[in-house]
């Protein structure tokens, strides 16, 4: 008979609270106290994340925060969010992480940092961060929340910023070209600009199913045409317009699926700010709300992480 494998879940539950919190807050690093989370897959993933750990110079940190007042580094964000939610009872083993972030690989950085704390992620998002999984996806996700457990839902669009402070562009690992970020958002913005400024081709052709998400992004941004046209910096305003559009959908999805919330839901929304390979990413939190087991918003936690 094969020897019995150790139960990692039991090991985790036996860990002391200080050790568990230290492990959660040592984002992207494996410490001895984080052995509670360790199995082969998690260890491999943590090694990969450790290679991606980034820090920003004070000069670049000032550039980002001047362009996006209210933004904080991913490292600070995760530490603050984990600390606040720990007081509500959120922990690895009783919390399901769900995200609605863009398909871009740069959006995985923040996602992976929260995964390193809470475990696996349920993906609700698609291009530009819109919650394309919809009500059906949220219902399936809610069914996966541990019994008597919690859910942390993180959502929002993303935008790049270069070393020189240019918004809407970002340096990528191994690519000489300074690339658009978010490409889907910028394409939708250009589509909208063609309508508001003339030059758009009128067509009766239905949206192609093979690119229906981008078609939806273009339609969902239509109400913000004047706002973007009047903006001093269109690329700076674009993610905030997308966020406001997404908020309408997220609100409807959460309210519709509120009956599936178990013990509580924390909803963190904002703008992801992606940077080059040698800098930490940032996040501008715009909402951090707590919903009780009845799906009722009972508290704004936003001041605690600002």
Short mmCIF file of C-alpha atoms in Angstrom, two decimals:
data_model
loop_
_atom_site.label_atom_id
_atom_site.label_comp_id
_atom_site.label_asym_id
_atom_site.label_seq_id
_atom_site.Cartn_x
_atom_site.Cartn_y
_atom_site.Cartn_z
CA UNK A 1 0.00 0.00 0.00
CA UNK A 2 1.33 3.43 -0.97
CA UNK A 3 2.23 5.69 1.97
CA UNK A 4 -0.39 8.27 2.84
CA UNK A 5 0.40 11.71 1.49
CA UNK A 6 0.46 14.57 4.00
CA UNK A 7 -2.70 16.66 4.07
CA UNK A 8 -1.56 20.16 3.11
CA UNK A 9 -4.96 21.63 3.93
CA UNK A 10 -4.71 20.32 7.49
CA UNK A 11 -1.20 21.69 7.76
CA UNK A 12 -2.51 25.07 6.68
CA UNK A 13 -5.30 25.08 9.23
CA UNK A 14 -2.85 24.22 12.02
CA UNK A 15 -0.62 27.16 11.17
CA UNK A 16 -0.70 29.95 13.71
CA UNK A 17 -2.48 33.15 12.74
CA UNK A 18 0.69 35.27 12.82
CA UNK A 19 2.45 32.79 10.57
CA UNK A 20 -0.48 32.75 8.14
CA UNK A 21 -0.66 36.52 7.99
CA UNK A 22 3.08 36.86 7.52
CA UNK A 23 2.85 34.40 4.66
CA UNK A 24 0.01 36.33 3.06
CA UNK A 25 1.82 39.63 3.37
CA UNK A 26 5.12 38.37 1.99
CA UNK A 27 3.61 38.75 -1.46
CA UNK A 28 5.44 36.83 -4.20
CA UNK A 29 8.00 35.45 -1.72
CA UNK A 30 8.06 31.98 -0.18
CA UNK A 31 8.88 32.17 3.51
CA UNK A 32 8.96 29.20 5.88
CA UNK A 33 5.62 30.34 7.31
CA UNK A 34 4.02 30.05 3.85
CA UNK A 35 4.56 26.30 3.82
CA UNK A 36 0.90 26.11 4.80
CA UNK A 37 0.08 26.89 1.16
CA UNK A 38 2.74 24.66 -0.34
CA UNK A 39 2.05 21.89 -2.74
CA UNK A 40 4.03 21.31 -5.91
CA UNK A 41 1.85 23.49 -8.12
CA UNK A 42 1.77 26.43 -5.73
CA UNK A 43 5.51 26.19 -5.12
CA UNK A 44 6.22 26.25 -8.85
CA UNK A 45 3.91 29.21 -9.33
CA UNK A 46 5.48 31.09 -6.43
CA UNK A 47 8.94 30.59 -7.92
CA UNK A 48 7.73 32.12 -11.17
CA UNK A 49 6.15 35.04 -9.33
CA UNK A 50 9.31 35.65 -7.34
CA UNK A 51 11.16 36.20 -10.62
CA UNK A 52 8.55 38.81 -11.54
CA UNK A 53 8.87 40.79 -8.31
CA UNK A 54 9.46 44.43 -9.19
CA UNK A 55 10.24 47.62 -7.33
CA UNK A 56 9.89 51.18 -8.58
CA UNK A 57 12.50 53.88 -8.20
CA UNK A 58 11.39 56.90 -6.14
CA UNK A 59 11.56 59.00 -9.30
CA UNK A 60 9.27 56.73 -11.30
CA UNK A 61 6.95 56.27 -8.33
CA UNK A 62 6.50 60.05 -8.31
CA UNK A 63 5.81 60.04 -12.08
CA UNK A 64 3.04 57.46 -11.70
CA UNK A 65 1.42 59.12 -8.72
CA UNK A 66 1.49 62.53 -10.40
CA UNK A 67 -0.27 61.08 -13.44
CA UNK A 68 -2.71 59.04 -11.33
CA UNK A 69 -3.34 60.72 -7.96
CA UNK A 70 -4.60 58.11 -5.54
CA UNK A 71 -2.67 55.24 -7.10
CA UNK A 72 -0.69 52.88 -4.87
CA UNK A 73 1.76 50.14 -5.76
CA UNK A 74 0.50 46.59 -6.15
CA UNK A 75 2.63 45.58 -3.19
CA UNK A 76 1.03 48.18 -0.93
CA UNK A 77 -2.43 47.40 -2.28
CA UNK A 78 -2.23 43.68 -1.63
CA UNK A 79 -0.75 44.15 1.84
CA UNK A 80 -3.49 46.62 2.80
CA UNK A 81 -6.35 44.61 1.33
CA UNK A 82 -5.17 41.37 2.95
CA UNK A 83 -4.77 43.12 6.29
CA UNK A 84 -8.26 44.65 6.19
CA UNK A 85 -9.95 41.46 5.06
CA UNK A 86 -8.12 39.36 7.64
CA UNK A 87 -10.08 41.34 10.22
CA UNK A 88 -13.28 40.19 8.49
CA UNK A 89 -12.24 36.55 8.58
CA UNK A 90 -10.90 36.19 5.01
CA UNK A 91 -8.03 33.69 4.79
CA UNK A 92 -6.46 31.14 2.53
CA UNK A 93 -8.73 28.10 2.66
CA UNK A 94 -12.03 29.93 3.20
CA UNK A 95 -11.82 32.57 0.45
CA UNK A 96 -12.36 32.33 -3.29
CA UNK A 97 -10.65 34.97 -5.41
CA UNK A 98 -12.58 36.12 -8.49
CA UNK A 99 -11.36 38.67 -11.01
CA UNK A 100 -12.72 40.60 -13.96
CA UNK A 101 -9.54 41.91 -15.55
CA UNK A 102 -8.32 42.23 -19.12
CA UNK A 103 -7.05 39.21 -21.06
CA UNK A 104 -3.65 40.96 -21.45
CA UNK A 105 -0.84 39.07 -19.71
CA UNK A 106 0.09 42.27 -17.85
CA UNK A 107 -3.22 42.04 -15.99
CA UNK A 108 -2.11 38.71 -14.55
CA UNK A 109 0.51 40.37 -12.33
CA UNK A 110 -2.02 41.74 -9.82
CA UNK A 111 -4.13 38.63 -10.17
CA UNK A 112 -1.14 36.41 -9.36
CA UNK A 113 -0.28 38.48 -6.31
CA UNK A 114 -3.73 37.85 -4.84
CA UNK A 115 -3.56 34.19 -5.91
CA UNK A 116 -0.36 33.85 -3.87
CA UNK A 117 -2.43 34.78 -0.82
CA UNK A 118 -5.84 33.19 -1.36
CA UNK A 119 -5.25 30.41 -3.86
CA UNK A 120 -6.96 29.77 -7.17
CA UNK A 121 -8.78 32.43 -9.17
CA UNK A 122 -12.19 32.29 -10.89
CA UNK A 123 -11.92 34.41 -14.03
CA UNK A 124 -14.98 36.50 -14.90
CA UNK A 125 -13.31 38.98 -17.24
CA UNK A 126 -12.37 39.46 -20.88
CA UNK A 127 -11.08 42.21 -23.13
CA UNK A 128 -10.59 45.58 -21.40
CA UNK A 129 -11.65 43.94 -18.11
CA UNK A 130 -15.37 43.75 -18.87
CA UNK A 131 -17.16 40.96 -16.93
CA UNK A 132 -18.05 38.92 -20.01
CA UNK A 133 -18.78 35.82 -17.91
CA UNK A 134 -21.92 37.70 -16.88
CA UNK A 135 -24.65 36.46 -14.57
CA UNK A 136 -24.04 32.81 -15.46
CA UNK A 137 -20.34 33.09 -14.65
CA UNK A 138 -20.98 34.87 -11.37
CA UNK A 139 -23.51 32.22 -10.38
CA UNK A 140 -21.02 29.45 -11.11
CA UNK A 141 -18.32 31.30 -9.21
CA UNK A 142 -20.56 31.81 -6.18
CA UNK A 143 -21.27 28.09 -6.07
CA UNK A 144 -17.52 27.51 -5.67
CA UNK A 145 -17.14 29.74 -2.63
CA UNK A 146 -16.23 27.54 0.36
CA UNK A 147 -19.11 26.78 2.71
CA UNK A 148 -19.33 29.51 5.34
CA UNK A 149 -16.60 31.30 3.36
CA UNK A 150 -15.91 34.51 1.51
CA UNK A 151 -15.22 35.90 -1.94
CA UNK A 152 -12.85 38.70 -2.97
CA UNK A 153 -13.86 40.09 -6.37
CA UNK A 154 -11.33 42.37 -8.08
CA UNK A 155 -12.31 44.19 -11.26
CA UNK A 156 -11.31 47.04 -13.53
CA UNK A 157 -9.64 48.06 -16.78
CA UNK A 158 -5.94 48.66 -17.17
CA UNK A 159 -3.66 51.27 -18.71
CA UNK A 160 0.06 51.43 -19.37
CA UNK A 161 2.56 54.12 -18.47
CA UNK A 162 6.12 54.34 -19.81
CA UNK A 163 9.27 55.37 -18.00
CA UNK A 164 8.93 58.81 -19.57
CA UNK A 165 5.39 59.17 -18.22
CA UNK A 166 3.55 58.59 -21.51
CA UNK A 167 0.11 57.12 -20.78
CA UNK A 168 -1.37 54.40 -22.98
CA UNK A 169 2.00 52.81 -23.78
CA UNK A 170 4.15 50.34 -21.87
CA UNK A 171 7.49 48.54 -22.18
CA UNK A 172 7.11 44.76 -22.34
CA UNK A 173 9.62 42.05 -21.51
CA UNK A 174 11.57 40.93 -24.58
CA UNK A 175 9.81 43.31 -27.00
CA UNK A 176 11.65 46.31 -28.42
CA UNK A 177 8.45 48.05 -29.46
CA UNK A 178 6.84 50.21 -26.80
CA UNK A 179 3.35 48.76 -27.05
CA UNK A 180 -0.19 50.05 -26.60
CA UNK A 181 -1.83 49.27 -23.27
CA UNK A 182 -4.72 48.57 -23.20
CA UNK A 183 -4.82 47.60 -26.89
CA UNK A 184 -8.50 46.65 -26.78
CA UNK A 185 -9.43 49.91 -25.06
CA UNK A 186 -7.43 52.02 -27.49
CA UNK A 187 -8.96 50.22 -30.48
CA UNK A 188 -12.43 50.90 -29.04
CA UNK A 189 -11.48 54.53 -28.43
CA UNK A 190 -10.33 54.91 -32.03
CA UNK A 191 -13.59 53.34 -33.23
CA UNK A 192 -15.53 55.83 -31.12
CA UNK A 193 -13.38 58.72 -32.34
CA UNK A 194 -14.24 57.76 -35.90
CA UNK A 195 -17.91 58.19 -35.03
CA UNK A 196 -17.63 61.43 -33.07
CA UNK A 197 -15.09 63.05 -35.39
CA UNK A 198 -16.29 61.61 -38.70
CA UNK A 199 -14.64 59.11 -40.99
CA UNK A 200 -16.25 55.96 -39.61
CA UNK A 201 -17.49 53.56 -42.24
CA UNK A 202 -21.16 52.74 -41.98
CA UNK A 203 -21.87 49.03 -42.32
CA UNK A 204 -24.85 46.77 -41.80
CA UNK A 205 -22.59 43.80 -41.16
CA UNK A 206 -23.26 42.01 -37.90
CA UNK A 207 -20.44 41.77 -35.38
CA UNK A 208 -18.28 38.74 -36.05
CA UNK A 209 -18.66 36.05 -33.43
CA UNK A 210 -14.91 35.48 -33.64
CA UNK A 211 -14.39 39.00 -32.24
CA UNK A 212 -17.59 39.62 -30.32
CA UNK A 213 -15.85 40.80 -27.14
CA UNK A 214 -14.14 43.66 -28.95
CA UNK A 215 -17.42 44.51 -30.65
CA UNK A 216 -19.05 44.67 -27.23
CA UNK A 217 -16.30 46.90 -25.82
CA UNK A 218 -16.85 49.31 -28.72
CA UNK A 219 -20.59 49.42 -28.07
CA UNK A 220 -20.22 49.78 -24.31
CA UNK A 221 -17.96 52.80 -24.67
CA UNK A 222 -20.30 54.67 -27.03
CA UNK A 223 -22.01 56.73 -24.27
CA UNK A 224 -18.64 58.25 -23.34
CA UNK A 225 -17.86 59.82 -26.71
CA UNK A 226 -18.23 63.45 -25.64
CA UNK A 227 -16.42 62.84 -22.36
CA UNK A 228 -13.41 61.43 -24.19
CA UNK A 229 -13.52 64.13 -26.87
CA UNK A 230 -13.49 66.85 -24.20
CA UNK A 231 -10.74 65.22 -22.13
CA UNK A 232 -7.42 67.04 -21.83
CA UNK A 233 -5.64 63.67 -22.13
CA UNK A 234 -7.79 61.07 -23.90
CA UNK A 235 -5.51 58.15 -22.92
CA UNK A 236 -5.69 59.17 -19.26
CA UNK A 237 -9.47 59.52 -19.30
CA UNK A 238 -10.07 56.30 -21.25
CA UNK A 239 -9.61 53.77 -18.40
CA UNK A 240 -11.86 55.83 -16.12
CA UNK A 241 -14.60 55.90 -18.76
CA UNK A 242 -14.24 52.15 -19.17
CA UNK A 243 -14.41 51.71 -15.41
CA UNK A 244 -17.67 53.65 -15.20
CA UNK A 245 -19.12 51.49 -17.97
CA UNK A 246 -17.97 48.31 -16.24
CA UNK A 247 -19.36 49.46 -12.91
CA UNK A 248 -22.88 49.40 -14.36
CA UNK A 249 -22.44 45.77 -15.41
CA UNK A 250 -20.70 44.66 -12.22
CA UNK A 251 -23.41 46.24 -10.08
CA UNK A 252 -26.13 44.42 -12.00
CA UNK A 253 -24.28 41.09 -11.93
CA UNK A 254 -23.58 41.27 -8.18
CA UNK A 255 -27.14 42.30 -7.35
CA UNK A 256 -28.59 39.56 -9.54
CA UNK A 257 -26.33 36.91 -8.04
CA UNK A 258 -26.32 38.18 -4.45
CA UNK A 259 -28.25 35.13 -3.27
CA UNK A 260 -25.16 33.02 -3.93
CA UNK A 261 -22.95 34.96 -1.52
CA UNK A 262 -21.99 32.74 1.40
CA UNK A 263 -20.59 34.60 4.43
CA UNK A 264 -19.46 37.80 2.74
CA UNK A 265 -18.18 39.43 -0.46
CA UNK A 266 -15.48 42.08 -0.77
CA UNK A 267 -15.62 44.02 -4.03
CA UNK A 268 -12.43 45.85 -5.04
CA UNK A 269 -12.67 47.99 -8.16
CA UNK A 270 -10.27 50.40 -9.78
CA UNK A 271 -7.73 51.04 -12.50
CA UNK A 272 -4.74 48.76 -13.04
CA UNK A 273 -1.67 50.77 -14.04
CA UNK A 274 0.91 48.60 -15.78
CA UNK A 275 4.57 49.58 -15.98
CA UNK A 276 7.73 48.22 -17.56
CA UNK A 277 9.50 45.01 -16.51
CA UNK A 278 11.73 46.70 -13.93
CA UNK A 279 9.02 48.53 -11.96
CA UNK A 280 6.16 47.60 -9.66
CA UNK A 281 2.68 47.92 -11.11
CA UNK A 282 0.09 50.22 -9.54
CA UNK A 283 -3.63 50.29 -8.84
CA UNK A 284 -5.97 53.24 -8.35
CA UNK A 285 -8.69 51.91 -6.03
CA UNK A 286 -12.08 53.48 -6.70
CA UNK A 287 -14.25 51.22 -4.59
CA UNK A 288 -13.72 48.64 -1.86
CA UNK A 289 -17.10 47.52 -0.56
CA UNK A 290 -18.15 44.77 1.79
CA UNK A 291 -21.40 42.84 1.28
CA UNK A 292 -22.89 40.63 3.98
CA UNK A 293 -24.33 37.13 3.60
CA UNK A 294 -27.59 38.63 2.35
CA UNK A 295 -25.86 40.46 -0.48
CA UNK A 296 -26.39 43.84 1.17
CA UNK A 297 -23.60 46.39 0.97
CA UNK A 298 -22.90 47.21 4.58
CA UNK A 299 -19.59 49.05 4.54
CA UNK A 300 -17.14 50.94 2.33
CA UNK A 301 -13.61 49.84 3.15
CA UNK A 302 -12.02 52.24 0.69
CA UNK A 303 -10.64 54.70 3.27
CA UNK A 304 -8.70 51.86 4.89
CA UNK A 305 -6.55 51.27 1.80
CA UNK A 306 -6.11 54.82 0.50
#
